[in-house]
Amino acid sequence: LSLRQLSHVIVVILYCINFIIPLVESLSTRLSPSKRPRRYGNSSCTKIQRGRISWHRHSKSRFPCCPAAATCIRLTNNDVDENTELRFLKDVTAVWTKYTDYGDLPYESALRALKAYHEVHGNLVIPRGFIVPSRDEYPPEWHGAKLSRHIYNMKWWQKHIAQHSHRVAQLNQLGFVWERLQPEWNLFMESLVYYSSMYGNVMVPSSFVIPHEDERWPKAIWGYPLGNVVYRVRFRNDFLLGENAVERKNQLDGLDFVFDVSEHNFLKFFRALRMYSKIESENNSRTSSLSPREHTTIRVPSKFVIPTGKEFGWPEDLWGYPLGAKCLAVRQKELYIKNHPDRKKALEEIGFRFSGNATLGWLDVVHAAAIYSQMH
């Protein structure tokens, strides 16, 4: 073997060793539970499942976590023997498995949690992402729970409130937001209606969250992740499956909800181009020096922005639209037209030029060269 071939063989052998050794270690760990490492936290540890305790990934580490708690419970000792581990798992399971469903907790326990929140914040407009902290003012069984998720839902209301009218008065004193006790679809539609009335459309950014303590919005939808829900409706058809699908889609159509954002943006660009061509044709109709080709070709300066004001003749929804920058992006980055030959053809039919001066005819080039020669 030559030196080069020998080096290749050595590289292959080293690669195989690097692949096989971790595989053998993994198999031996699975087949020999008693030999598993007993280190937790940032140390390496293997997956185990006893009772209600499961492993949760955090970066490259794993450690046991109670499914009812939001914060993980770690063992700080580097080495833990079998008896200590079993005792730990048994104790944690005894404490938490009873309350994996917070809706099953007694009403009095939930009321104490609500009163504790009210004392701290002065209301019960609980953010959807609020997690009960592990502090003395909150009942320990609620530590780590997402309070609004388990309180503001119909299951909790039916089990603890519907048949107990005297509890309504208790919650009213705390400022309970009853409007949040409705189906998620209703909250979504209410949020969309308010957004449309404020912004004139329902093109909600995916990161938009209804702000807290903004009196323009109903308290029931404070903190509602409207942008994320709109995204899921468009791409996953959330709420639009089942027997109510047609009715709900009609409700969205009534708000001019945009399901295909790419098509919507292209149609807006296409309409702006046609309006630009029409306005420019009217302005140049008296110019006899332009050839028929130049009349039909759309030439938009790269820095052109549609002016604001009715006196310019543009539709109000196009005011401030950066048409020149969009034309440049279509030519250079295939904005709107990538993988859409039908859109490209439609632009060509109205006179949009994709390659700048590259599409000029030979006679046009010769004529321009002759003029340049005469001038210089």
mmCIF file of C-alpha atoms in Angstrom:
data_model
loop_
_atom_site.group_PDB
_atom_site.id
_atom_site.type_symbol
_atom_site.label_atom_id
_atom_site.label_comp_id
_atom_site.label_asym_id
_atom_site.label_seq_id
_atom_site.Cartn_x
_atom_site.Cartn_y
_atom_site.Cartn_z
ATOM 1 C CA LEU A 1 0.000 0.000 0.000
ATOM 2 C CA SER A 2 1.113 3.499 -0.762
ATOM 3 C CA LEU A 3 1.449 6.070 1.988
ATOM 4 C CA ARG A 4 -1.693 7.840 0.799
ATOM 5 C CA GLN A 5 -3.779 4.639 0.775
ATOM 6 C CA LEU A 6 -2.458 3.709 4.217
ATOM 7 C CA SER A 7 -3.510 7.078 5.617
ATOM 8 C CA HIS A 8 -7.021 6.565 4.219
ATOM 9 C CA VAL A 9 -7.260 3.144 5.889
ATOM 10 C CA ILE A 10 -6.166 4.611 9.232
ATOM 11 C CA VAL A 11 -8.777 7.380 8.972
ATOM 12 C CA VAL A 12 -11.532 4.809 8.266
ATOM 13 C CA ILE A 13 -10.451 2.657 11.227
ATOM 14 C CA LEU A 14 -10.447 5.630 13.590
ATOM 15 C CA TYR A 15 -13.881 6.699 12.376
ATOM 16 C CA CYS A 16 -15.300 3.206 12.995
ATOM 17 C CA ILE A 17 -13.834 3.111 16.495
ATOM 18 C CA ASN A 18 -15.288 6.530 17.285
ATOM 19 C CA PHE A 19 -18.722 5.312 16.158
ATOM 20 C CA ILE A 20 -18.747 1.819 17.658
ATOM 21 C CA ILE A 21 -17.521 2.604 21.199
ATOM 22 C CA PRO A 22 -20.406 4.985 22.106
ATOM 23 C CA LEU A 23 -22.871 2.512 20.600
ATOM 24 C CA VAL A 24 -21.553 -0.349 22.716
ATOM 25 C CA GLU A 25 -21.612 1.810 25.853
ATOM 26 C CA SER A 26 -25.215 2.809 25.158
ATOM 27 C CA LEU A 27 -26.319 -0.798 24.670
ATOM 28 C CA SER A 28 -24.537 -1.967 27.801
ATOM 29 C CA THR A 29 -26.188 0.799 29.808
ATOM 30 C CA ARG A 30 -29.657 -0.197 28.625
ATOM 31 C CA LEU A 31 -29.061 -3.877 29.294
ATOM 32 C CA SER A 32 -27.504 -3.295 32.730
ATOM 33 C CA PRO A 33 -29.687 -0.908 34.761
ATOM 34 C CA SER A 34 -27.745 -1.574 37.937
ATOM 35 C CA LYS A 35 -24.594 -0.132 36.348
ATOM 36 C CA ARG A 36 -26.138 3.159 35.320
ATOM 37 C CA PRO A 37 -24.413 6.295 36.619
ATOM 38 C CA ARG A 38 -26.180 7.954 39.546
ATOM 39 C CA ARG A 39 -25.222 11.560 38.850
ATOM 40 C CA TYR A 40 -27.707 14.307 38.123
ATOM 41 C CA GLY A 41 -27.742 17.919 37.133
ATOM 42 C CA ASN A 42 -24.983 18.842 34.692
ATOM 43 C CA SER A 43 -23.436 15.385 35.018
ATOM 44 C CA SER A 44 -24.262 12.661 32.530
ATOM 45 C CA CYS A 45 -27.140 10.385 33.481
ATOM 46 C CA THR A 46 -29.345 7.897 31.716
ATOM 47 C CA LYS A 47 -33.055 7.737 31.276
ATOM 48 C CA ILE A 48 -35.160 5.997 33.901
ATOM 49 C CA GLN A 49 -38.913 5.870 34.432
ATOM 50 C CA ARG A 50 -40.325 4.935 37.819
ATOM 51 C CA GLY A 51 -43.823 5.845 38.934
ATOM 52 C CA ARG A 52 -44.705 9.338 37.708
ATOM 53 C CA ILE A 53 -41.119 10.589 37.473
ATOM 54 C CA SER A 54 -39.792 11.274 33.985
ATOM 55 C CA TRP A 55 -36.643 12.724 32.485
ATOM 56 C CA HIS A 56 -36.613 16.209 30.955
ATOM 57 C CA ARG A 57 -33.883 17.424 28.623
ATOM 58 C CA HIS A 58 -32.150 20.675 29.541
ATOM 59 C CA SER A 59 -29.322 21.428 27.126
ATOM 60 C CA LYS A 60 -27.048 18.381 27.386
ATOM 61 C CA SER A 61 -28.189 17.307 30.833
ATOM 62 C CA ARG A 62 -31.079 15.206 32.113
ATOM 63 C CA PHE A 63 -32.522 15.035 35.566
ATOM 64 C CA PRO A 64 -35.751 13.770 37.159
ATOM 65 C CA CYS A 65 -38.691 16.138 37.095
ATOM 66 C CA CYS A 66 -42.145 15.874 38.568
ATOM 67 C CA PRO A 67 -44.764 16.247 35.775
ATOM 68 C CA ALA A 68 -46.812 18.576 37.970
ATOM 69 C CA ALA A 69 -43.953 20.968 38.723
ATOM 70 C CA ALA A 70 -42.587 23.663 36.457
ATOM 71 C CA THR A 71 -39.142 23.644 38.051
ATOM 72 C CA CYS A 72 -37.050 20.507 38.070
ATOM 73 C CA ILE A 73 -36.112 18.671 41.221
ATOM 74 C CA ARG A 74 -32.446 17.774 41.269
ATOM 75 C CA LEU A 75 -30.295 15.578 43.414
ATOM 76 C CA THR A 76 -27.216 17.585 44.278
ATOM 77 C CA ASN A 77 -25.023 14.655 45.285
ATOM 78 C CA ASN A 78 -22.694 13.500 42.576
ATOM 79 C CA ASP A 79 -23.107 9.836 43.444
ATOM 80 C CA VAL A 80 -26.397 8.390 44.644
ATOM 81 C CA ASP A 81 -26.827 4.741 45.535
ATOM 82 C CA GLU A 82 -29.789 2.596 44.542
ATOM 83 C CA ASN A 83 -31.609 2.861 47.889
ATOM 84 C CA THR A 84 -31.319 6.650 48.013
ATOM 85 C CA GLU A 85 -32.656 6.938 44.474
ATOM 86 C CA LEU A 86 -35.629 4.686 45.135
ATOM 87 C CA ARG A 87 -36.447 6.533 48.360
ATOM 88 C CA PHE A 88 -36.234 9.867 46.530
ATOM 89 C CA LEU A 89 -38.527 8.680 43.737
ATOM 90 C CA LYS A 90 -41.015 7.232 46.212
ATOM 91 C CA ASP A 91 -41.208 10.461 48.230
ATOM 92 C CA VAL A 92 -41.655 12.699 45.205
ATOM 93 C CA THR A 93 -44.251 10.372 43.669
ATOM 94 C CA ALA A 94 -46.263 10.339 46.900
ATOM 95 C CA VAL A 95 -46.364 14.125 46.980
ATOM 96 C CA TRP A 96 -47.164 14.900 43.354
ATOM 97 C CA THR A 97 -48.940 12.059 41.539
ATOM 98 C CA LYS A 98 -52.212 12.887 43.284
ATOM 99 C CA TYR A 99 -52.308 16.342 41.673
ATOM 100 C CA THR A 100 -51.231 15.805 38.095
ATOM 101 C CA ASP A 101 -54.567 17.386 37.083
ATOM 102 C CA TYR A 102 -54.957 20.690 38.906
ATOM 103 C CA GLY A 103 -58.634 20.805 38.042
ATOM 104 C CA ASP A 104 -59.130 17.988 40.568
ATOM 105 C CA LEU A 105 -57.781 20.052 43.440
ATOM 106 C CA PRO A 106 -60.422 21.260 45.941
ATOM 107 C CA TYR A 107 -62.083 24.598 45.271
ATOM 108 C CA GLU A 108 -60.771 26.004 48.549
ATOM 109 C CA SER A 109 -57.227 25.304 47.395
ATOM 110 C CA ALA A 110 -57.791 27.125 44.099
ATOM 111 C CA LEU A 111 -59.420 30.028 45.959
ATOM 112 C CA ARG A 112 -56.354 30.406 48.182
ATOM 113 C CA ALA A 113 -54.145 30.523 45.085
ATOM 114 C CA LEU A 114 -56.392 33.172 43.497
ATOM 115 C CA LYS A 115 -56.429 35.269 46.674
ATOM 116 C CA ALA A 116 -52.645 35.084 46.862
ATOM 117 C CA TYR A 117 -52.362 36.277 43.269
ATOM 118 C CA HIS A 118 -54.873 39.073 43.933
ATOM 119 C CA GLU A 119 -52.933 40.278 46.977
ATOM 120 C CA VAL A 120 -49.779 40.572 44.908
ATOM 121 C CA HIS A 121 -51.198 41.966 41.642
ATOM 122 C CA GLY A 122 -54.485 43.584 42.650
ATOM 123 C CA ASN A 123 -56.586 41.751 40.025
ATOM 124 C CA LEU A 124 -57.243 38.344 38.497
ATOM 125 C CA VAL A 125 -56.216 39.201 34.943
ATOM 126 C CA ILE A 126 -53.718 36.366 35.106
ATOM 127 C CA PRO A 127 -51.231 36.232 32.218
ATOM 128 C CA ARG A 128 -51.501 33.024 30.249
ATOM 129 C CA GLY A 129 -47.857 32.197 30.853
ATOM 130 C CA PHE A 130 -47.897 32.925 34.601
ATOM 131 C CA ILE A 131 -46.415 30.109 36.671
ATOM 132 C CA VAL A 132 -47.169 29.958 40.392
ATOM 133 C CA PRO A 133 -43.897 30.649 42.201
ATOM 134 C CA SER A 134 -42.697 28.477 45.054
ATOM 135 C CA ARG A 135 -43.468 31.027 47.770
ATOM 136 C CA ASP A 136 -45.293 30.695 51.072
ATOM 137 C CA GLU A 137 -48.290 32.842 50.076
ATOM 138 C CA TYR A 138 -49.305 30.281 47.455
ATOM 139 C CA PRO A 139 -50.586 26.797 48.384
ATOM 140 C CA PRO A 140 -47.730 24.320 47.903
ATOM 141 C CA GLU A 141 -49.857 22.045 45.705
ATOM 142 C CA TRP A 142 -50.088 24.874 43.146
ATOM 143 C CA HIS A 143 -46.369 25.599 42.993
ATOM 144 C CA GLY A 144 -45.130 25.356 39.415
ATOM 145 C CA ALA A 145 -48.618 25.343 37.866
ATOM 146 C CA LYS A 146 -49.820 27.597 35.056
ATOM 147 C CA LEU A 147 -52.617 29.185 37.041
ATOM 148 C CA SER A 148 -54.721 30.702 34.254
ATOM 149 C CA ARG A 149 -54.682 27.497 32.211
ATOM 150 C CA HIS A 150 -56.309 25.514 35.010
ATOM 151 C CA ILE A 151 -58.626 28.209 36.367
ATOM 152 C CA TYR A 152 -59.921 29.908 33.242
ATOM 153 C CA ASN A 153 -61.388 26.886 31.506
ATOM 154 C CA MET A 154 -64.871 25.439 31.249
ATOM 155 C CA LYS A 155 -63.955 22.163 32.946
ATOM 156 C CA TRP A 156 -62.959 23.944 36.155
ATOM 157 C CA TRP A 157 -66.081 26.137 36.012
ATOM 158 C CA GLN A 158 -68.428 23.180 35.511
ATOM 159 C CA LYS A 159 -66.853 21.188 38.321
ATOM 160 C CA HIS A 160 -66.467 23.894 40.969
ATOM 161 C CA ILE A 161 -68.730 26.841 40.083
ATOM 162 C CA ALA A 162 -71.754 25.820 37.992
ATOM 163 C CA GLN A 163 -73.580 24.124 40.863
ATOM 164 C CA HIS A 164 -72.376 26.495 43.600
ATOM 165 C CA SER A 165 -73.855 29.961 43.099
ATOM 166 C CA HIS A 166 -72.395 31.325 46.356
ATOM 167 C CA ARG A 167 -68.895 30.874 44.941
ATOM 168 C CA VAL A 168 -69.663 33.353 42.143
ATOM 169 C CA ALA A 169 -69.868 36.159 44.710
ATOM 170 C CA GLN A 170 -66.526 35.121 46.213
ATOM 171 C CA LEU A 171 -64.856 35.298 42.810
ATOM 172 C CA ASN A 172 -66.575 38.580 41.917
ATOM 173 C CA GLN A 173 -65.008 40.199 44.963
ATOM 174 C CA LEU A 174 -61.602 39.268 43.590
ATOM 175 C CA GLY A 175 -62.391 40.591 40.116
ATOM 176 C CA PHE A 176 -62.678 37.238 38.363
ATOM 177 C CA VAL A 177 -62.721 37.760 34.563
ATOM 178 C CA TRP A 178 -65.752 35.701 33.567
ATOM 179 C CA GLU A 179 -65.384 36.616 29.878
ATOM 180 C CA ARG A 180 -62.363 34.315 29.697
ATOM 181 C CA LEU A 181 -64.587 31.341 30.446
ATOM 182 C CA GLN A 182 -65.534 30.801 26.833
ATOM 183 C CA PRO A 183 -64.305 28.602 23.976
ATOM 184 C CA GLU A 184 -60.926 29.470 22.522
ATOM 185 C CA TRP A 185 -62.522 30.193 19.141
ATOM 186 C CA ASN A 186 -64.614 32.984 20.661
ATOM 187 C CA LEU A 187 -61.555 34.564 22.249
ATOM 188 C CA PHE A 188 -59.717 34.346 18.936
ATOM 189 C CA MET A 189 -62.531 35.995 16.993
ATOM 190 C CA GLU A 190 -62.960 38.734 19.599
ATOM 191 C CA SER A 191 -59.243 39.462 19.394
ATOM 192 C CA LEU A 192 -59.352 39.595 15.591
ATOM 193 C CA VAL A 193 -62.327 41.971 15.575
ATOM 194 C CA TYR A 194 -60.590 44.393 17.919
ATOM 195 C CA TYR A 195 -57.347 44.162 15.944
ATOM 196 C CA SER A 196 -59.198 44.883 12.701
ATOM 197 C CA SER A 197 -60.940 47.910 14.191
ATOM 198 C CA MET A 198 -57.575 49.336 15.356
ATOM 199 C CA TYR A 199 -55.336 48.552 12.392
ATOM 200 C CA GLY A 200 -57.788 48.294 9.504
ATOM 201 C CA ASN A 201 -56.802 44.731 8.603
ATOM 202 C CA VAL A 202 -56.083 41.334 10.123
ATOM 203 C CA MET A 203 -52.506 40.944 8.856
ATOM 204 C CA VAL A 204 -51.320 40.175 12.380
ATOM 205 C CA PRO A 205 -47.539 39.761 12.879
ATOM 206 C CA SER A 206 -46.708 36.303 14.175
ATOM 207 C CA SER A 207 -45.059 37.745 17.310
ATOM 208 C CA PHE A 208 -47.976 40.019 18.248
ATOM 209 C CA VAL A 209 -49.382 39.563 21.765
ATOM 210 C CA ILE A 210 -52.282 41.660 23.051
ATOM 211 C CA PRO A 211 -50.754 43.974 25.649
ATOM 212 C CA HIS A 212 -51.679 43.881 29.315
ATOM 213 C CA GLU A 213 -53.294 46.846 31.053
ATOM 214 C CA ASP A 214 -54.265 48.438 27.736
ATOM 215 C CA GLU A 215 -57.847 49.622 28.163
ATOM 216 C CA ARG A 216 -58.420 49.618 24.401
ATOM 217 C CA TRP A 217 -58.587 45.826 24.624
ATOM 218 C CA PRO A 218 -61.047 43.792 26.739
ATOM 219 C CA LYS A 219 -59.481 42.289 29.862
ATOM 220 C CA ALA A 220 -60.513 38.820 28.729
ATOM 221 C CA ILE A 221 -57.955 38.875 25.916
ATOM 222 C CA TRP A 222 -55.062 40.644 27.640
ATOM 223 C CA GLY A 223 -51.927 38.643 26.950
ATOM 224 C CA TYR A 224 -53.600 36.618 24.203
ATOM 225 C CA PRO A 225 -50.953 35.446 21.653
ATOM 226 C CA LEU A 226 -52.996 36.543 18.649
ATOM 227 C CA GLY A 227 -50.110 36.463 16.163
ATOM 228 C CA ASN A 228 -49.196 32.896 17.028
ATOM 229 C CA VAL A 229 -52.816 31.741 16.782
ATOM 230 C CA VAL A 230 -53.227 33.438 13.383
ATOM 231 C CA TYR A 231 -50.095 31.642 12.203
ATOM 232 C CA ARG A 232 -51.487 28.282 13.353
ATOM 233 C CA VAL A 233 -54.817 28.941 11.639
ATOM 234 C CA ARG A 234 -53.042 29.641 8.348
ATOM 235 C CA PHE A 235 -50.574 26.775 8.380
ATOM 236 C CA ARG A 236 -52.243 24.103 10.538
ATOM 237 C CA ASN A 237 -55.933 24.897 10.005
ATOM 238 C CA ASP A 238 -56.500 25.212 13.747
ATOM 239 C CA PHE A 239 -60.236 25.647 14.562
ATOM 240 C CA LEU A 240 -61.095 24.860 10.905
ATOM 241 C CA LEU A 241 -61.511 21.108 11.176
ATOM 242 C CA GLY A 242 -64.739 19.379 12.078
ATOM 243 C CA GLU A 243 -68.413 20.173 11.731
ATOM 244 C CA ASN A 244 -67.991 23.927 12.349
ATOM 245 C CA ALA A 245 -65.251 24.379 9.755
ATOM 246 C CA VAL A 246 -67.390 25.983 7.026
ATOM 247 C CA GLU A 247 -69.163 28.360 9.393
ATOM 248 C CA ARG A 248 -65.909 29.484 10.989
ATOM 249 C CA LYS A 249 -64.203 30.012 7.645
ATOM 250 C CA ASN A 250 -67.105 32.229 6.599
ATOM 251 C CA GLN A 251 -66.634 34.272 9.762
ATOM 252 C CA LEU A 252 -62.962 34.749 8.917
ATOM 253 C CA ASP A 253 -63.808 35.694 5.334
ATOM 254 C CA GLY A 254 -66.104 38.367 6.717
ATOM 255 C CA LEU A 255 -63.038 39.958 8.355
ATOM 256 C CA ASP A 256 -60.993 39.635 5.115
ATOM 257 C CA PHE A 257 -58.752 37.105 6.781
ATOM 258 C CA VAL A 258 -55.735 36.256 4.592
ATOM 259 C CA PHE A 259 -54.996 32.540 4.422
ATOM 260 C CA ASP A 260 -52.247 32.745 1.773
ATOM 261 C CA VAL A 261 -49.961 35.636 2.690
ATOM 262 C CA SER A 262 -47.650 35.075 -0.280
ATOM 263 C CA GLU A 263 -50.511 35.338 -2.772
ATOM 264 C CA HIS A 264 -51.898 38.379 -0.983
ATOM 265 C CA ASN A 265 -48.551 40.185 -1.143
ATOM 266 C CA PHE A 266 -48.069 39.336 -4.812
ATOM 267 C CA LEU A 267 -51.520 40.615 -5.750
ATOM 268 C CA LYS A 268 -50.795 43.858 -3.912
ATOM 269 C CA PHE A 269 -47.516 44.248 -5.821
ATOM 270 C CA PHE A 270 -49.227 43.401 -9.117
ATOM 271 C CA ARG A 271 -51.989 45.929 -8.501
ATOM 272 C CA ALA A 272 -49.455 48.631 -7.604
ATOM 273 C CA LEU A 273 -47.550 47.948 -10.828
ATOM 274 C CA ARG A 274 -50.673 48.264 -12.943
ATOM 275 C CA MET A 275 -51.635 51.490 -11.231
ATOM 276 C CA TYR A 276 -48.128 52.850 -11.792
ATOM 277 C CA SER A 277 -48.274 51.912 -15.469
ATOM 278 C CA LYS A 278 -51.663 53.566 -15.859
ATOM 279 C CA ILE A 279 -50.613 56.805 -14.157
ATOM 280 C CA GLU A 280 -47.345 56.995 -16.084
ATOM 281 C CA SER A 281 -49.145 56.376 -19.382
ATOM 282 C CA GLU A 282 -51.540 59.223 -18.647
ATOM 283 C CA ASN A 283 -48.646 61.548 -17.768
ATOM 284 C CA ASN A 284 -46.701 60.616 -20.923
ATOM 285 C CA SER A 285 -49.635 60.449 -23.320
ATOM 286 C CA ARG A 286 -48.662 63.828 -24.805
ATOM 287 C CA THR A 287 -45.033 62.827 -25.361
ATOM 288 C CA SER A 288 -44.617 61.798 -28.994
ATOM 289 C CA SER A 289 -40.928 60.846 -28.707
ATOM 290 C CA LEU A 290 -41.678 57.596 -26.875
ATOM 291 C CA SER A 291 -41.873 54.425 -28.955
ATOM 292 C CA PRO A 292 -44.804 51.965 -28.573
ATOM 293 C CA ARG A 293 -42.364 49.620 -26.798
ATOM 294 C CA GLU A 294 -41.486 52.255 -24.245
ATOM 295 C CA HIS A 295 -45.177 52.964 -23.666
ATOM 296 C CA THR A 296 -45.834 49.317 -22.738
ATOM 297 C CA THR A 297 -42.697 48.752 -20.603
ATOM 298 C CA ILE A 298 -42.990 49.457 -16.892
ATOM 299 C CA ARG A 299 -39.951 51.390 -15.648
ATOM 300 C CA VAL A 300 -40.076 52.000 -11.883
ATOM 301 C CA PRO A 301 -37.171 53.875 -10.240
ATOM 302 C CA SER A 302 -35.571 51.754 -7.516
ATOM 303 C CA LYS A 303 -36.230 54.416 -4.861
ATOM 304 C CA PHE A 304 -39.827 55.106 -5.832
ATOM 305 C CA VAL A 305 -42.360 55.049 -2.984
ATOM 306 C CA ILE A 306 -46.052 55.514 -3.648
ATOM 307 C CA PRO A 307 -46.954 59.009 -2.437
ATOM 308 C CA THR A 308 -49.464 59.706 0.313
ATOM 309 C CA GLY A 309 -52.510 61.809 -0.488
ATOM 310 C CA LYS A 310 -55.659 61.549 -2.571
ATOM 311 C CA GLU A 311 -54.422 64.212 -4.990
ATOM 312 C CA PHE A 312 -51.897 61.730 -6.447
ATOM 313 C CA GLY A 313 -54.600 59.291 -7.519
ATOM 314 C CA TRP A 314 -53.378 56.220 -5.639
ATOM 315 C CA PRO A 315 -55.637 53.940 -3.533
ATOM 316 C CA GLU A 316 -55.286 54.616 0.172
ATOM 317 C CA ASP A 317 -54.141 51.073 1.019
ATOM 318 C CA LEU A 318 -51.096 51.570 -1.268
ATOM 319 C CA TRP A 319 -49.892 54.832 0.265
ATOM 320 C CA GLY A 320 -46.285 54.534 1.342
ATOM 321 C CA TYR A 321 -45.753 51.240 -0.518
ATOM 322 C CA PRO A 322 -42.044 50.890 -1.575
ATOM 323 C CA LEU A 323 -42.786 49.843 -5.145
ATOM 324 C CA GLY A 324 -39.265 50.543 -6.457
ATOM 325 C CA ALA A 325 -37.620 48.377 -3.791
ATOM 326 C CA LYS A 326 -40.122 45.588 -4.445
ATOM 327 C CA CYS A 327 -39.362 45.662 -8.186
ATOM 328 C CA LEU A 328 -35.655 45.377 -7.413
ATOM 329 C CA ALA A 329 -36.276 42.427 -5.083
ATOM 330 C CA VAL A 330 -38.385 40.673 -7.720
ATOM 331 C CA ARG A 331 -35.576 41.005 -10.267
ATOM 332 C CA GLN A 332 -32.646 40.137 -8.012
ATOM 333 C CA LYS A 333 -34.154 37.755 -5.430
ATOM 334 C CA GLU A 334 -37.199 36.413 -7.297
ATOM 335 C CA LEU A 335 -39.494 37.811 -4.632
ATOM 336 C CA TYR A 336 -43.081 36.531 -5.093
ATOM 337 C CA ILE A 337 -42.193 34.645 -8.329
ATOM 338 C CA LYS A 338 -39.840 31.899 -7.152
ATOM 339 C CA ASN A 339 -41.446 28.541 -8.001
ATOM 340 C CA HIS A 340 -44.432 30.456 -9.417
ATOM 341 C CA PRO A 341 -44.089 30.641 -13.223
ATOM 342 C CA ASP A 342 -47.699 31.812 -13.542
ATOM 343 C CA ARG A 343 -46.901 34.952 -11.556
ATOM 344 C CA LYS A 344 -43.838 35.659 -13.684
ATOM 345 C CA LYS A 345 -45.880 35.300 -16.840
ATOM 346 C CA ALA A 346 -48.539 37.674 -15.504
ATOM 347 C CA LEU A 347 -45.869 40.309 -14.813
ATOM 348 C CA GLU A 348 -44.383 39.898 -18.277
ATOM 349 C CA GLU A 349 -47.798 40.390 -19.865
ATOM 350 C CA ILE A 350 -48.213 43.831 -18.286
ATOM 351 C CA GLY A 351 -44.720 44.924 -19.386
ATOM 352 C CA PHE A 352 -42.579 44.263 -16.317
ATOM 353 C CA ARG A 353 -38.891 43.929 -17.242
ATOM 354 C CA PHE A 354 -36.977 41.281 -15.273
ATOM 355 C CA SER A 355 -33.430 41.880 -16.520
ATOM 356 C CA GLY A 356 -33.148 45.627 -16.768
ATOM 357 C CA ASN A 357 -31.494 46.643 -20.034
ATOM 358 C CA ALA A 358 -30.627 43.051 -20.866
ATOM 359 C CA THR A 359 -33.944 42.658 -22.674
ATOM 360 C CA LEU A 360 -33.300 45.562 -25.063
ATOM 361 C CA GLY A 361 -33.328 44.587 -28.725
ATOM 362 C CA TRP A 362 -30.241 44.708 -30.950
ATOM 363 C CA LEU A 363 -31.495 47.746 -32.828
ATOM 364 C CA ASP A 364 -32.038 49.617 -29.558
ATOM 365 C CA VAL A 365 -28.439 48.885 -28.538
ATOM 366 C CA VAL A 366 -27.046 50.006 -31.914
ATOM 367 C CA HIS A 367 -29.127 53.187 -31.801
ATOM 368 C CA ALA A 368 -27.890 54.008 -28.293
ATOM 369 C CA ALA A 369 -24.282 53.307 -29.321
ATOM 370 C CA ALA A 370 -24.594 55.650 -32.317
ATOM 371 C CA ILE A 371 -25.918 58.484 -30.126
ATOM 372 C CA TYR A 372 -23.058 57.943 -27.644
ATOM 373 C CA SER A 373 -20.528 58.001 -30.521
ATOM 374 C CA GLN A 374 -21.891 61.287 -31.869
ATOM 375 C CA MET A 375 -21.751 62.896 -28.418
ATOM 376 C CA HIS A 376 -18.174 61.828 -27.737
#
